[in-house]
Amino acid sequence: MKRVFSGIKPTGHLTLGNYLGAMRRWAAVDQHQADALFCVVDLHALTVDHDPARVRRLSRQTATLLLAAGLDPELCTVFVQSHVDEHTRLSYVLECVATDGEMRRMIQYKEKAARERARGGSVRLSLLTYPVLMAADILAYGSDEVPVGDDQVQHVELTRDLAVRFNQRYGHTFVVPRATRPGVAARVMNLQDPTSKMGKSDDVGPGVVYLLDEPDVVRKKVMRAVTDSGQDVVYDRETQPGLANLLEILAACTGGEPEELSGAYASYGDLKKDTAEAVIETLRPLRERHRELCADPSYVEGVLAAGAGKARAMARPVVDAAYRAIGLLPPVVEPVLNAAR
Ligand code: TYM
């Protein structure tokens, strides 16, 4: 059975982009077809200015939302990254395979570092090395596939490069993974600025639909979405990015095709109305399940504890093999030590 791994960062409230681009497929497809692991990657949330209490809160909320979205601990492994030491153990070894030039070429690093510097802040070293930790997340589990939205594909490509390089230099150790993307809504855009991604780190988000937004709030945000000048509803990402975004969201929520759907609308208003209702209906079961799970926090804690145990057992032999392959001396086990005394 193939192995699938993916992760989500607790840096903000989860968005419709996270759901349509990634989580929904994890629940509907991946957990049924693969030996799948889904991780709340909390260490990644420390790469930018953060509030410790908020990261803790968001980690719990993210795990709860993963379960609310339909991840079933009977079918897959759900856990928190910092509960499994193997990620950071492997990350250091991979830093010895990666180059600083490679890191500096990563689009997300360039964008986030530029934003941070423009604000007069400093850039954490971990922001630069972040993709190596992400590679460790993936490679520690011998993952074949990594289901992600468009924005993470470059990081998965880097992961492939590091795996191939390590295997060539030190002997076959890692499975070389590949990214898988959804057919539609691989890049959900901000409703107020359809040229930039709908991101959870935007604290104030009139253009961001959060998974826990009340239906009225979703309706308002979608109805106020920026659309393009022109009269006709056409699907063209280049010239009509606002409309294309709405058509893709509608298609993802209803199972249609954006191009075909565009022919069904004579006005922007009708398209927005239907898109808003489709989003509300898509999120309804998730919101209800989230409410139930919040009433039973010990259930979520139990899932995470069991998940970490399973994940540790899977990652340990892979990371140990990487340590041996790269030249680290195996620790001497207790009985041998005692015999030598
Ligand atoms: P993160 O937390 O930003 O996003 C989690 C997943 O949601 C997808 N996504 C989107 N898809 C479509 N449209 C959007 N607007 C949108 N916003 C987010 C992302 O592509 C992602 O699949 N670096 C990763 C977390 C990570 C990871 C990993 C992922 C760490 N280690 C190992 C896979 C495997 C991140 O920041 O995702």
XYZ file of N, CA, C and O and ligand atoms in Angstrom, residues 5-9 15 17-18 20-22 26 41 44 81 108 130 133-134 137-138 146-152 155 185-189 197-200, ligand 1:
189
model
N 1.783 11.335 3.027
C 2.008 12.233 4.172
C 1.635 13.647 3.754
O 1.970 14.096 2.655
N 0.958 14.365 4.661
C 0.806 15.803 4.437
C 0.685 16.525 5.769
O 0.474 15.897 6.809
N 0.854 17.834 5.703
C 0.862 18.600 6.950
C 0.198 19.943 6.795
O -0.030 20.438 5.682
N -0.121 20.517 7.931
C -0.766 21.836 7.943
C -0.229 22.615 9.137
O -0.053 22.070 10.219
N 0.036 23.896 8.895
C 0.772 24.715 9.855
C -0.189 25.528 10.731
O -1.058 26.207 10.184
N -8.473 27.989 6.468
C -9.284 28.685 5.468
C -9.906 27.721 4.466
O -9.535 26.554 4.384
N -9.218 27.789 1.472
C -8.098 27.352 0.630
C -7.482 26.073 1.170
O -7.235 25.120 0.423
N -7.240 26.025 2.481
C -6.699 24.799 3.089
C -7.641 23.620 2.835
O -7.202 22.509 2.542
N -10.219 23.220 0.448
C -10.416 22.779 -0.938
C -9.108 22.317 -1.576
O -9.089 21.405 -2.398
N -8.007 22.956 -1.179
C -6.712 22.611 -1.780
C -6.121 21.332 -1.217
O -5.367 20.641 -1.891
N -6.455 21.001 0.041
C -5.758 19.883 0.669
C -6.668 18.994 1.514
O -6.931 17.841 1.177
N -7.713 14.748 1.568
C -7.132 13.833 2.558
C -8.235 12.924 3.113
O -8.048 11.726 3.272
N 1.837 20.632 11.828
C 3.286 20.896 11.847
C 3.587 22.151 12.678
O 3.874 23.216 12.155
N 6.852 24.346 12.416
C 6.884 25.297 11.300
C 6.242 26.634 11.694
O 6.504 27.654 11.069
N 3.547 17.360 15.043
C 4.954 17.216 14.649
C 5.916 17.211 15.841
O 6.805 16.362 15.927
N 8.444 30.894 -1.335
C 7.798 31.302 -0.076
C 8.786 32.017 0.837
O 8.427 32.957 1.528
N 13.321 26.155 6.757
C 11.982 25.545 6.818
C 11.772 24.418 5.793
O 11.301 23.328 6.151
N 13.130 21.104 6.941
C 12.305 20.431 7.951
C 11.090 19.797 7.272
O 10.687 18.680 7.613
N 10.553 20.488 6.297
C 9.404 19.916 5.564
C 9.832 18.646 4.816
O 9.091 17.648 4.793
N 9.941 15.936 7.297
C 8.579 15.467 7.616
C 8.178 14.361 6.637
O 7.612 13.334 7.019
N 8.453 14.620 5.388
C 7.981 13.721 4.318
C 8.851 12.463 4.232
O 8.349 11.342 4.179
N 2.512 13.199 -1.660
C 2.280 14.320 -0.752
C 1.164 15.174 -1.344
O 1.398 15.965 -2.268
N -0.068 15.012 -0.848
C -1.171 15.805 -1.399
C -1.165 17.229 -0.853
O -1.342 17.438 0.350
N -0.951 18.204 -1.747
C -0.830 19.601 -1.335
C -1.508 20.520 -2.342
O -1.811 20.104 -3.462
N -1.706 21.777 -1.954
C -2.129 22.815 -2.888
C -0.904 23.280 -3.678
O 0.234 22.910 -3.367
N -1.163 24.120 -4.688
C -0.090 24.582 -5.588
C 1.109 25.190 -4.880
O 2.244 24.990 -5.278
N 0.842 25.961 -3.815
C 1.922 26.742 -3.206
C 2.999 25.866 -2.555
O 4.084 26.352 -2.268
N 2.706 24.590 -2.323
C 3.689 23.733 -1.658
C 4.444 22.829 -2.631
O 5.330 22.074 -2.226
N 8.248 23.086 -2.652
C 8.899 22.451 -1.496
C 8.983 20.934 -1.671
O 9.950 20.317 -1.235
N -9.267 24.169 -7.776
C -9.034 24.855 -6.485
C -7.691 24.493 -5.857
O -7.559 24.443 -4.648
N -6.675 24.279 -6.688
C -5.330 24.021 -6.165
C -4.727 25.311 -5.621
O -3.736 25.293 -4.890
N -5.315 26.445 -6.033
C -4.844 27.730 -5.530
C -6.042 28.661 -5.386
O -6.401 29.381 -6.326
N -6.685 28.608 -4.227
C -7.831 29.481 -3.977
C -7.281 30.870 -3.658
O -6.362 31.011 -2.849
N -7.829 31.885 -4.330
C -7.275 33.231 -4.174
C -8.096 34.063 -3.184
O -9.264 33.765 -2.920
N -2.830 34.637 -2.932
C -3.409 33.421 -2.364
C -4.285 33.721 -1.138
O -3.983 34.639 -0.381
N -5.346 32.962 -0.953
C -6.125 33.057 0.276
C -5.304 32.370 1.367
O -5.163 31.145 1.364
N -4.706 33.192 2.247
C -3.760 32.626 3.217
C -4.278 32.765 4.638
O -4.923 33.758 4.970
N -3.976 31.788 5.498
C -4.501 31.839 6.862
C -3.737 32.814 7.750
O -4.196 33.181 8.805
P -0.074 25.358 4.943
O -0.316 25.159 6.382
O 0.185 26.740 4.452
O -1.279 24.778 4.099
C -1.791 23.472 4.299
C -2.267 22.911 2.971
O -3.267 23.762 2.410
C -2.896 24.137 1.082
N -3.341 25.521 0.845
C -4.050 25.909 -0.212
N -4.545 25.223 -1.262
C -5.258 25.926 -2.171
N -5.491 27.272 -2.063
C -5.011 27.985 -1.026
N -5.255 29.278 -0.929
C -4.260 27.303 -0.039
N -3.648 27.696 1.116
C -3.081 26.601 1.623
C -1.380 24.050 1.058
O -0.884 23.905 -0.255
C -1.143 22.836 1.927
O -1.260 21.646 1.179
N 4.668 23.931 4.389
C 3.306 23.476 4.516
C 3.076 22.554 5.707
C 3.953 21.352 5.715
C 3.813 20.201 4.904
C 4.851 19.317 5.335
C 2.945 19.861 3.867
C 5.000 21.137 6.561
N 5.529 19.917 6.336
C 5.014 18.087 4.708
C 3.123 18.611 3.256
C 4.145 17.738 3.691
C 2.405 24.673 4.706
O 2.835 25.706 5.091
O 1.098 24.399 4.468
